One Martini backbone bead per residue (centre of mass of N, CA, C, O) as a GRO file, in nm:
protein
  190
    1MET     BB    1   0.085   0.035   0.015
    2VAL     BB    2   0.065   0.347  -0.012
    3LYS     BB    3   0.252   0.636   0.131
    4VAL     BB    4   0.117   0.950   0.269
    5LYS     BB    5   0.250   1.298   0.322
    6VAL     BB    6   0.063   1.536   0.508
    7LEU     BB    7   0.036   1.895   0.545
    8PHE     BB    8  -0.071   2.108   0.805
    9ILE     BB    9  -0.126   2.429   0.784
   10GLY     BB   10  -0.117   2.765   0.967
   11PRO     BB   11  -0.302   2.903   1.140
   12ASN     BB   12  -0.390   3.008   1.438
   13GLU     BB   13  -0.709   2.894   1.531
   14CYS     BB   14  -0.854   2.762   1.216
   15GLY     BB   15  -0.881   2.398   1.281
   16LYS     BB   16  -0.666   2.168   1.199
   17THR     BB   17  -0.756   1.955   1.405
   18ALA     BB   18  -1.046   1.910   1.374
   19LEU     BB   19  -1.014   1.857   1.075
   20ALA     BB   20  -0.806   1.591   1.108
   21ASN     BB   21  -1.000   1.447   1.304
   22PHE     BB   22  -1.219   1.398   1.085
   23LEU     BB   23  -1.062   1.281   0.832
   24SER     BB   24  -0.950   1.039   1.031
   25ASP     BB   25  -1.160   0.938   1.272
   26THR     BB   26  -1.092   1.062   1.541
   27THR     BB   27  -1.238   1.070   1.880
   28GLU     BB   28  -1.148   1.290   1.953
   29GLN     BB   29  -1.246   1.506   2.191
   30ILE     BB   30  -1.305   1.881   2.135
   31GLY     BB   31  -1.447   2.131   2.239
   32ALA     BB   32  -1.552   2.436   2.101
   33ASP     BB   33  -1.450   2.623   2.353
   34HIS     BB   34  -1.142   2.447   2.350
   35TYR     BB   35  -0.835   2.573   2.308
   36SER     BB   36  -0.541   2.372   2.222
   37PRO     BB   37  -0.227   2.421   2.117
   38THR     BB   38  -0.018   2.300   1.910
   39GLN     BB   39   0.272   2.112   1.983
   40GLY     BB   40   0.427   2.135   1.661
   41VAL     BB   41   0.315   1.799   1.637
   42ARG     BB   42   0.088   1.579   1.479
   43ILE     BB   43   0.010   1.241   1.423
   44LEU     BB   44  -0.215   1.061   1.172
   45GLU     BB   45  -0.296   0.739   1.124
   46PHE     BB   46  -0.452   0.627   0.783
   47GLU     BB   47  -0.665   0.498   0.589
   48SER     BB   48  -0.775   0.518   0.235
   49HIS     BB   49  -1.047   0.473   0.037
   50SER     BB   50  -1.185   0.537  -0.272
   51LEU     BB   51  -1.030   0.695  -0.451
   52SER     BB   52  -1.021   0.996  -0.659
   53ASN     BB   53  -0.937   1.203  -0.931
   54ALA     BB   54  -1.011   1.466  -1.103
   55ASN     BB   55  -1.138   1.240  -1.337
   56GLY     BB   56  -1.260   0.976  -1.167
   57ASN     BB   57  -1.049   0.791  -1.090
   58LYS     BB   58  -0.961   0.493  -0.933
   59ASN     BB   59  -0.789   0.406  -0.678
   60SER     BB   60  -0.632   0.299  -0.434
   61ALA     BB   61  -0.533   0.256  -0.169
   62CYS     BB   62  -0.407   0.439   0.150
   63GLU     BB   63  -0.196   0.589   0.349
   64VAL     BB   64  -0.183   0.829   0.607
   65GLU     BB   65  -0.014   1.083   0.674
   66LEU     BB   66  -0.089   1.332   0.929
   67TRP     BB   67   0.049   1.661   0.992
   68ASP     BB   68  -0.018   1.871   1.228
   69CYS     BB   69   0.064   2.193   1.245
   70SER     BB   70   0.162   2.437   1.391
   71GLY     BB   71   0.138   2.802   1.366
   72ASP     BB   72   0.355   2.871   1.560
   73PHE     BB   73   0.687   3.046   1.493
   74LYS     BB   74   0.830   2.895   1.738
   75PHE     BB   75   0.830   2.633   1.522
   76GLU     BB   76   1.027   2.697   1.257
   77SER     BB   77   1.300   2.540   1.306
   78CYS     BB   78   1.107   2.233   1.227
   79TRP     BB   79   1.019   2.247   0.939
   80PRO     BB   80   1.208   2.092   0.776
   81ALA     BB   81   1.150   1.808   0.933
   82LEU     BB   82   0.870   1.811   0.828
   83MET     BB   83   0.910   1.816   0.509
   84LYS     BB   84   1.005   1.583   0.492
   85ASP     BB   85   0.866   1.377   0.284
   86SER     BB   86   0.642   1.545   0.142
   87ASN     BB   87   0.348   1.484  -0.078
   88GLY     BB   88   0.164   1.755   0.104
   89VAL     BB   89  -0.027   2.018   0.118
   90VAL     BB   90  -0.256   2.192   0.381
   91ILE     BB   91  -0.420   2.483   0.373
   92VAL     BB   92  -0.546   2.638   0.653
   93PHE     BB   93  -0.817   2.885   0.718
   94ASN     BB   94  -0.986   3.158   0.827
   95PRO     BB   95  -1.194   3.382   0.652
   96ASP     BB   96  -1.292   3.527   0.928
   97VAL     BB   97  -0.995   3.627   0.912
   98PRO     BB   98  -0.813   3.889   0.792
   99SER     BB   99  -0.496   3.767   0.875
  100HIS     BB  100  -0.491   3.514   0.730
  101LEU     BB  101  -0.476   3.588   0.447
  102LYS     BB  102  -0.155   3.694   0.488
  103GLU     BB  103  -0.044   3.444   0.611
  104ILE     BB  104  -0.070   3.221   0.412
  105GLU     BB  105   0.162   3.340   0.222
  106THR     BB  106   0.370   3.258   0.408
  107TRP     BB  107   0.341   2.972   0.380
  108HIS     BB  108   0.386   2.918   0.111
  109SER     BB  109   0.625   3.027   0.084
  110THR     BB  110   0.813   2.885   0.292
  111ILE     BB  111   0.670   2.568   0.186
  112ILE     BB  112   0.589   2.520  -0.131
  113SER     BB  113   0.809   2.688  -0.261
  114SER     BB  114   1.066   2.596  -0.119
  115GLN     BB  115   0.960   2.266  -0.237
  116GLY     BB  116   0.871   2.258  -0.523
  117LEU     BB  117   0.551   2.240  -0.531
  118LEU     BB  118   0.271   2.136  -0.693
  119GLU     BB  119  -0.081   2.205  -0.711
  120ALA     BB  120  -0.152   1.908  -0.672
  121GLN     BB  121  -0.006   1.911  -0.388
  122CYS     BB  122  -0.246   2.141  -0.325
  123LEU     BB  123  -0.455   2.313  -0.038
  124LEU     BB  124  -0.726   2.474   0.021
  125ILE     BB  125  -0.876   2.575   0.339
  126ALA     BB  126  -1.189   2.701   0.437
  127HIS     BB  127  -1.248   2.742   0.776
  128HIS     BB  128  -1.569   2.706   0.920
  129LYS     BB  129  -1.686   2.773   1.219
  130PRO     BB  130  -1.921   2.741   1.456
  131GLY     BB  131  -2.156   2.978   1.375
  132SER     BB  132  -2.038   3.183   1.127
  133GLY     BB  133  -2.209   3.121   0.834
  134ALA     BB  134  -2.054   3.049   0.579
  135ASP     BB  135  -1.890   3.203   0.353
  136THR     BB  136  -1.847   3.080  -0.005
  137SER     BB  137  -1.686   3.270  -0.091
  138HIS     BB  138  -1.435   3.404  -0.254
  139PRO     BB  139  -1.144   3.498  -0.120
  140PRO     BB  140  -0.880   3.757  -0.117
  141LEU     BB  141  -0.628   3.630  -0.299
  142ALA     BB  142  -0.361   3.588  -0.379
  143PRO     BB  143  -0.199   3.486  -0.681
  144GLN     BB  144  -0.079   3.206  -0.581
  145LEU     BB  145  -0.336   3.112  -0.430
  146ASN     BB  146  -0.533   3.111  -0.682
  147LYS     BB  147  -0.397   2.845  -0.819
  148LEU     BB  148  -0.532   2.691  -0.610
  149PRO     BB  149  -0.739   2.439  -0.445
  150LEU     BB  150  -1.057   2.515  -0.314
  151VAL     BB  151  -1.209   2.464   0.006
  152HIS     BB  152  -1.498   2.444   0.172
  153SER     BB  153  -1.546   2.418   0.566
  154ASN     BB  154  -1.828   2.249   0.743
  155LEU     BB  155  -1.917   2.073   0.965
  156GLU     BB  156  -2.219   2.128   1.030
  157ASP     BB  157  -2.338   2.094   0.766
  158GLU     BB  158  -2.086   1.976   0.515
  159PRO     BB  159  -1.876   1.711   0.613
  160GLU     BB  160  -1.853   1.538   0.347
  161ASP     BB  161  -1.752   1.757   0.133
  162VAL     BB  162  -1.450   1.747   0.266
  163ARG     BB  163  -1.390   1.473   0.219
  164GLN     BB  164  -1.416   1.418  -0.068
  165GLU     BB  165  -1.213   1.614  -0.151
  166PHE     BB  166  -0.980   1.472   0.012
  167HIS     BB  167  -0.981   1.258  -0.161
  168LYS     BB  168  -0.928   1.403  -0.439
  169TYR     BB  169  -0.672   1.488  -0.355
  170LEU     BB  170  -0.523   1.231  -0.301
  171GLY     BB  171  -0.543   1.092  -0.552
  172ASN     BB  172  -0.364   1.316  -0.696
  173VAL     BB  173  -0.098   1.250  -0.530
  174MET     BB  174  -0.087   1.004  -0.619
  175ARG     BB  175  -0.066   0.983  -0.921
  176MET     BB  176   0.222   1.158  -0.878
  177LEU     BB  177   0.376   0.918  -0.726
  178SER     BB  178   0.366   0.735  -0.992
  179GLU     BB  179   0.490   0.872  -1.189
  180LYS     BB  180   0.744   0.917  -1.068
  181GLN     BB  181   0.811   0.629  -1.044
  182GLU     BB  182   0.777   0.550  -1.344
  183ARG     BB  183   1.025   0.773  -1.425
  184GLU     BB  184   1.246   0.638  -1.241
  185GLU     BB  185   1.250   0.362  -1.376
  186MET     BB  186   1.282   0.454  -1.677
  187SER     BB  187   1.580   0.533  -1.620
  188ILE     BB  188   1.703   0.282  -1.522
  189ILE     BB  189   1.663   0.131  -1.821
  190THR     BB  190   1.806   0.378  -2.016
   0.00000   0.00000   0.00000
């Protein structure tokens, strides 16, 4: 089974942990009123089945390592170690907090641009907290962020929509890994 390492990055208090728990089917429950910042990183491992890519083609299952990274810049010295061998990056932000729109530009340049990740390896999730009203219009993003696929997440109203989009994203990452492996094997043969 293919193993995929995906980083969840973004500003503090944007909902990365709640989203990571939901997508990994983690039973850990944290009350909506209780905020407990992630210290460094949490690694969630799970299997994901029946993945499909953007073309609708079904792929096999994969083993996912979801790295729920702290949004606190005091852990910046750890980022190179976290990024090592990552196959994809998901930037989570709360579109209702104006400072998050600027901060995700920093996350993009620090993590995505520096690693040379392709757009298909990245995903933006505009995570709406419970009771926020969930405005699903396109937030005003920087040009480099507008190139990335954007998904709105609302775990109160449409939780399975974000799971479905995440599975589609994983399918695309798996396809890219498979293509890379085929190219490497062909280079050995020739």
